[in-house]
Short mmCIF file of the C-alpha atoms (twelve columns), coordinates in Angstrom:
data_MODEL
# 
_entry.id   MODEL 
# 
loop_
_atom_site.group_PDB 
_atom_site.id 
_atom_site.type_symbol 
_atom_site.label_atom_id 
_atom_site.label_alt_id 
_atom_site.label_comp_id 
_atom_site.label_asym_id 
_atom_site.label_seq_id 
_atom_site.Cartn_x 
_atom_site.Cartn_y 
_atom_site.Cartn_z 
_atom_site.pdbx_PDB_model_num 
ATOM 1   C CA . MET A 1   31.175 -17.478 -32.946 1 
ATOM 2   C CA . GLY A 2   27.179 -17.027 -33.136 1 
ATOM 3   C CA . GLN A 3   25.217 -14.317 -31.554 1 
ATOM 4   C CA . TYR A 4   23.542 -15.129 -27.982 1 
ATOM 5   C CA . ARG A 5   20.165 -13.557 -27.329 1 
ATOM 6   C CA . LEU A 6   19.688 -12.772 -23.609 1 
ATOM 7   C CA . ALA A 7   16.605 -11.583 -21.914 1 
ATOM 8   C CA . ILE A 8   17.299 -9.514  -18.852 1 
ATOM 9   C CA . VAL A 9   14.463 -9.469  -16.606 1 
ATOM 10  C CA . VAL A 10  14.443 -6.778  -13.789 1 
ATOM 11  C CA . GLY A 11  12.076 -8.084  -11.048 1 
ATOM 12  C CA . SER A 12  10.941 -4.619  -9.914  1 
ATOM 13  C CA . ASN A 13  8.250  -2.467  -11.057 1 
ATOM 14  C CA . ARG A 14  9.636  0.697   -9.592  1 
ATOM 15  C CA . ARG A 15  10.154 3.505   -11.881 1 
ATOM 16  C CA . ASP A 16  13.479 4.438   -10.714 1 
ATOM 17  C CA . SER A 17  14.499 0.906   -9.756  1 
ATOM 18  C CA . ILE A 18  18.004 0.572   -8.333  1 
ATOM 19  C CA . ASN A 19  17.873 -3.064  -9.716  1 
ATOM 20  C CA . ARG A 20  17.189 -1.575  -13.442 1 
ATOM 21  C CA . LYS A 21  20.577 0.569   -12.748 1 
ATOM 22  C CA . LEU A 22  22.411 -2.749  -11.734 1 
ATOM 23  C CA . ALA A 23  21.197 -4.711  -14.769 1 
ATOM 24  C CA . GLU A 24  22.001 -1.843  -17.033 1 
ATOM 25  C CA . ALA A 25  25.253 -1.700  -15.686 1 
ATOM 26  C CA . LEU A 26  25.705 -5.583  -15.988 1 
ATOM 27  C CA . ALA A 27  24.756 -5.336  -19.475 1 
ATOM 28  C CA . ARG A 28  27.508 -3.281  -20.222 1 
ATOM 29  C CA . LEU A 29  29.984 -5.979  -19.014 1 
ATOM 30  C CA . LEU A 30  28.673 -8.448  -21.448 1 
ATOM 31  C CA . PRO A 31  30.660 -9.374  -24.567 1 
ATOM 32  C CA . ASP A 32  29.344 -8.306  -28.207 1 
ATOM 33  C CA . ALA A 33  28.030 -11.820 -28.747 1 
ATOM 34  C CA . PHE A 34  25.357 -11.089 -26.581 1 
ATOM 35  C CA . ASP A 35  22.318 -9.096  -27.770 1 
ATOM 36  C CA . VAL A 36  20.184 -7.935  -24.969 1 
ATOM 37  C CA . SER A 37  16.389 -7.695  -24.561 1 
ATOM 38  C CA . TRP A 38  14.472 -6.315  -21.483 1 
ATOM 39  C CA . PRO A 39  11.055 -8.134  -21.353 1 
ATOM 40  C CA . ARG A 40  8.502  -6.007  -19.522 1 
ATOM 41  C CA . ILE A 41  6.773  -7.609  -16.343 1 
ATOM 42  C CA . ASP A 42  4.832  -4.840  -14.813 1 
ATOM 43  C CA . ASP A 43  1.975  -4.984  -17.233 1 
ATOM 44  C CA . LEU A 44  1.162  -8.665  -16.746 1 
ATOM 45  C CA . PRO A 45  -2.048 -9.542  -15.110 1 
ATOM 46  C CA . MET A 46  -1.889 -11.788 -11.889 1 
ATOM 47  C CA . TYR A 47  -1.836 -15.225 -12.875 1 
ATOM 48  C CA . ASN A 48  -5.199 -17.049 -13.012 1 
ATOM 49  C CA . LEU A 49  -5.829 -20.457 -14.588 1 
ATOM 50  C CA . ASP A 50  -9.173 -19.100 -15.862 1 
ATOM 51  C CA . LEU A 51  -6.992 -16.821 -18.278 1 
ATOM 52  C CA . GLU A 52  -5.133 -19.812 -19.717 1 
ATOM 53  C CA . GLY A 53  -7.756 -20.372 -22.432 1 
ATOM 54  C CA . GLN A 54  -7.729 -16.936 -23.605 1 
ATOM 55  C CA . ARG A 55  -4.257 -15.478 -22.591 1 
ATOM 56  C CA . PRO A 56  -3.835 -11.852 -22.591 1 
ATOM 57  C CA . ALA A 57  -1.707 -10.133 -25.310 1 
ATOM 58  C CA . GLU A 58  0.650  -9.092  -22.616 1 
ATOM 59  C CA . VAL A 59  1.321  -12.530 -21.355 1 
ATOM 60  C CA . GLU A 60  1.768  -13.774 -25.137 1 
ATOM 61  C CA . ARG A 61  4.173  -11.015 -25.675 1 
ATOM 62  C CA . PHE A 62  6.262  -11.983 -22.442 1 
ATOM 63  C CA . THR A 63  6.285  -15.647 -22.963 1 
ATOM 64  C CA . ALA A 64  7.153  -15.350 -26.514 1 
ATOM 65  C CA . GLU A 65  10.230 -13.062 -25.357 1 
ATOM 66  C CA . ILE A 66  11.416 -15.468 -22.883 1 
ATOM 67  C CA . ALA A 67  11.303 -18.274 -25.327 1 
ATOM 68  C CA . ALA A 68  13.057 -16.707 -27.994 1 
ATOM 69  C CA . ALA A 69  15.975 -15.813 -25.610 1 
ATOM 70  C CA . ASP A 70  18.842 -18.238 -25.541 1 
ATOM 71  C CA . ALA A 71  19.349 -17.351 -21.707 1 
ATOM 72  C CA . VAL A 72  17.824 -15.270 -18.903 1 
ATOM 73  C CA . ALA A 73  19.559 -13.015 -16.482 1 
ATOM 74  C CA . VAL A 74  17.253 -11.950 -13.542 1 
ATOM 75  C CA . VAL A 75  18.233 -8.948  -11.434 1 
ATOM 76  C CA . MET A 76  15.699 -8.647  -8.461  1 
ATOM 77  C CA . PRO A 77  15.137 -6.684  -5.074  1 
ATOM 78  C CA . GLU A 78  14.253 -8.635  -2.220  1 
ATOM 79  C CA . HIS A 79  10.626 -8.319  -0.575  1 
ATOM 80  C CA . ASN A 80  10.215 -10.132 2.919   1 
ATOM 81  C CA . ARG A 81  13.193 -12.061 2.338   1 
ATOM 82  C CA . SER A 82  11.651 -13.598 -0.909  1 
ATOM 83  C CA . LEU A 83  11.092 -12.356 -4.391  1 
ATOM 84  C CA . PRO A 84  8.891  -9.499  -5.383  1 
ATOM 85  C CA . ALA A 85  5.468  -10.460 -6.221  1 
ATOM 86  C CA . VAL A 86  5.576  -9.039  -9.779  1 
ATOM 87  C CA . LEU A 87  8.470  -11.094 -10.599 1 
ATOM 88  C CA . LYS A 88  7.166  -14.256 -9.234  1 
ATOM 89  C CA . ASN A 89  3.771  -13.563 -11.203 1 
ATOM 90  C CA . ALA A 90  5.886  -13.562 -14.305 1 
ATOM 91  C CA . ILE A 91  7.528  -16.542 -13.611 1 
ATOM 92  C CA . ASP A 92  4.036  -18.310 -13.027 1 
ATOM 93  C CA . TRP A 93  3.076  -17.162 -16.471 1 
ATOM 94  C CA . GLY A 94  6.168  -18.321 -18.144 1 
ATOM 95  C CA . SER A 95  5.848  -21.877 -16.748 1 
ATOM 96  C CA . ARG A 96  2.232  -22.687 -18.092 1 
ATOM 97  C CA . PRO A 97  1.248  -24.363 -19.612 1 
ATOM 98  C CA . MET A 98  3.502  -26.818 -18.396 1 
ATOM 99  C CA . ASP A 99  4.334  -28.445 -21.900 1 
ATOM 100 C CA . ALA A 100 5.349  -24.707 -23.154 1 
ATOM 101 C CA . ASN A 101 7.340  -23.966 -19.732 1 
ATOM 102 C CA . VAL A 102 9.761  -21.201 -21.310 1 
ATOM 103 C CA . TRP A 103 12.246 -21.649 -18.192 1 
ATOM 104 C CA . ARG A 104 12.770 -25.329 -19.024 1 
ATOM 105 C CA . GLY A 105 16.409 -25.848 -19.940 1 
ATOM 106 C CA . LYS A 106 17.327 -21.925 -20.148 1 
ATOM 107 C CA . PRO A 107 20.634 -20.913 -18.487 1 
ATOM 108 C CA . ALA A 108 19.690 -18.538 -15.986 1 
ATOM 109 C CA . SER A 109 21.640 -15.940 -13.725 1 
ATOM 110 C CA . ILE A 110 20.475 -14.367 -10.528 1 
ATOM 111 C CA . THR A 111 21.611 -11.155 -8.880  1 
ATOM 112 C CA . GLY A 112 20.007 -8.187  -7.463  1 
ATOM 113 C CA . THR A 113 20.716 -5.171  -4.944  1 
ATOM 114 C CA . THR A 114 18.919 -3.559  -1.783  1 
ATOM 115 C CA . PRO A 115 20.149 -1.165  0.699   1 
ATOM 116 C CA . GLY A 116 20.436 -3.792  3.128   1 
ATOM 117 C CA . ALA A 117 23.966 -5.410  4.211   1 
ATOM 118 C CA . ILE A 118 23.135 -8.781  2.700   1 
ATOM 119 C CA . GLY A 119 21.562 -7.472  -0.387  1 
ATOM 120 C CA . THR A 120 19.281 -10.081 -1.854  1 
ATOM 121 C CA . ALA A 121 20.739 -13.230 -0.595  1 
ATOM 122 C CA . VAL A 122 17.720 -14.825 0.674   1 
ATOM 123 C CA . GLY A 123 15.467 -13.757 -1.949  1 
ATOM 124 C CA . GLN A 124 18.059 -15.036 -4.544  1 
ATOM 125 C CA . GLN A 125 17.963 -18.263 -2.634  1 
ATOM 126 C CA . HIS A 126 14.234 -18.666 -3.109  1 
ATOM 127 C CA . LEU A 127 14.296 -17.825 -6.649  1 
ATOM 128 C CA . ARG A 128 17.081 -20.254 -7.474  1 
ATOM 129 C CA . GLN A 129 14.874 -22.985 -5.754  1 
ATOM 130 C CA . ILE A 130 11.751 -21.983 -8.229  1 
ATOM 131 C CA . LEU A 131 13.826 -21.782 -11.402 1 
ATOM 132 C CA . GLY A 132 15.690 -25.010 -10.330 1 
ATOM 133 C CA . ILE A 133 12.105 -26.739 -10.086 1 
ATOM 134 C CA . LEU A 134 10.906 -25.216 -13.365 1 
ATOM 135 C CA . GLY A 135 13.936 -26.789 -15.222 1 
ATOM 136 C CA . ALA A 136 16.210 -23.872 -15.581 1 
ATOM 137 C CA . VAL A 137 20.052 -24.232 -15.568 1 
ATOM 138 C CA . VAL A 138 20.732 -21.663 -12.565 1 
ATOM 139 C CA . GLN A 139 24.277 -20.398 -12.612 1 
ATOM 140 C CA . GLY A 140 26.088 -21.245 -9.515  1 
ATOM 141 C CA . GLY A 141 27.539 -18.845 -7.041  1 
ATOM 142 C CA . GLU A 142 26.017 -15.842 -5.595  1 
ATOM 143 C CA . ALA A 143 26.081 -12.393 -6.528  1 
ATOM 144 C CA . TYR A 144 24.187 -10.035 -4.032  1 
ATOM 145 C CA . ILE A 145 25.094 -6.309  -3.898  1 
ATOM 146 C CA . GLN A 146 24.637 -3.827  -1.322  1 
ATOM 147 C CA . PHE A 147 23.339 -0.924  -2.970  1 
ATOM 148 C CA . LYS A 148 24.887 2.642   -2.273  1 
ATOM 149 C CA . PRO A 149 23.818 5.758   -4.045  1 
ATOM 150 C CA . ASP A 150 26.997 5.930   -5.969  1 
ATOM 151 C CA . LEU A 151 27.060 2.065   -6.888  1 
ATOM 152 C CA . VAL A 152 26.455 2.925   -10.673 1 
ATOM 153 C CA . GLY A 153 27.542 6.377   -11.957 1 
ATOM 154 C CA . ALA A 154 25.653 8.704   -14.420 1 
ATOM 155 C CA . ASP A 155 27.440 6.958   -17.142 1 
ATOM 156 C CA . GLY A 156 25.938 3.758   -16.516 1 
ATOM 157 C CA . GLU A 157 29.298 2.298   -15.138 1 
ATOM 158 C CA . PHE A 158 30.402 0.832   -11.949 1 
ATOM 159 C CA . THR A 159 32.007 3.464   -9.864  1 
ATOM 160 C CA . ASP A 160 33.859 1.049   -7.589  1 
ATOM 161 C CA . ALA A 161 36.644 -0.969  -9.272  1 
ATOM 162 C CA . GLY A 162 36.243 -3.743  -6.712  1 
ATOM 163 C CA . THR A 163 32.528 -4.242  -7.362  1 
ATOM 164 C CA . ARG A 164 32.870 -3.753  -10.959 1 
ATOM 165 C CA . ALA A 165 35.603 -6.644  -11.075 1 
ATOM 166 C CA . PHE A 166 33.346 -8.858  -8.774  1 
ATOM 167 C CA . MET A 167 30.402 -8.306  -11.070 1 
ATOM 168 C CA . GLN A 168 32.666 -8.764  -13.958 1 
ATOM 169 C CA . ALA A 169 33.619 -12.324 -12.823 1 
ATOM 170 C CA . HIS A 170 29.835 -13.203 -12.254 1 
ATOM 171 C CA . VAL A 171 28.878 -12.160 -15.820 1 
ATOM 172 C CA . ASP A 172 31.931 -14.034 -17.089 1 
ATOM 173 C CA . GLY A 173 30.783 -17.049 -15.241 1 
ATOM 174 C CA . PHE A 174 27.600 -16.621 -16.612 1 
ATOM 175 C CA . VAL A 175 28.921 -16.372 -20.354 1 
ATOM 176 C CA . ASP A 176 30.845 -19.171 -19.819 1 
ATOM 177 C CA . LEU A 177 27.788 -21.486 -18.771 1 
ATOM 178 C CA . VAL A 178 25.715 -20.101 -21.630 1 
ATOM 179 C CA . ARG A 179 28.666 -20.960 -24.110 1 
ATOM 180 C CA . ARG A 180 29.015 -24.601 -22.712 1 
ATOM 181 C CA . LEU A 181 25.284 -25.380 -22.734 1 
ATOM 182 C CA . LEU A 182 24.730 -23.607 -26.300 1 
ATOM 183 C CA . PRO A 183 28.003 -24.008 -28.130 1 
ATOM 184 C CA . ARG A 184 27.856 -21.958 -31.504 1 
# 
């Protein structure tokens, strides 16, 4: 069975992002057939049509990384019941120009965590709509997690067996989607 390239986009620009911790713990749940990359989004300039003719190097790097990936997983916080501006900016750059939209046809998974009781449920729904409009094949189901300080241990693993099992099922569902869409 061939190797799959998975780009995990952390939709936060915080240095000590709890979503990065969640993303790293999720990456540990993937089978060996998945090679993970971590595209950077915090250095992208704000999307501006005026820059499309001379796309900044950071934009070229980001869009090339997403284009090279077989699939994308987004792990995001929620800002004001939506996705963070830094993530929306990255999505906008990846969607342009329209004939080079890096999201089109790409299997995508969405999850995230916040300290709030409903995690990132509303923000994920907004992102699901945006990625769907751009032609990504978004994994069904929901996986939003209420962050607690001990969610991920110092070893990078989930500390709670129930949370680990829930997230393993989410990852397994995504792996199945990728393998069905992109058989090797």
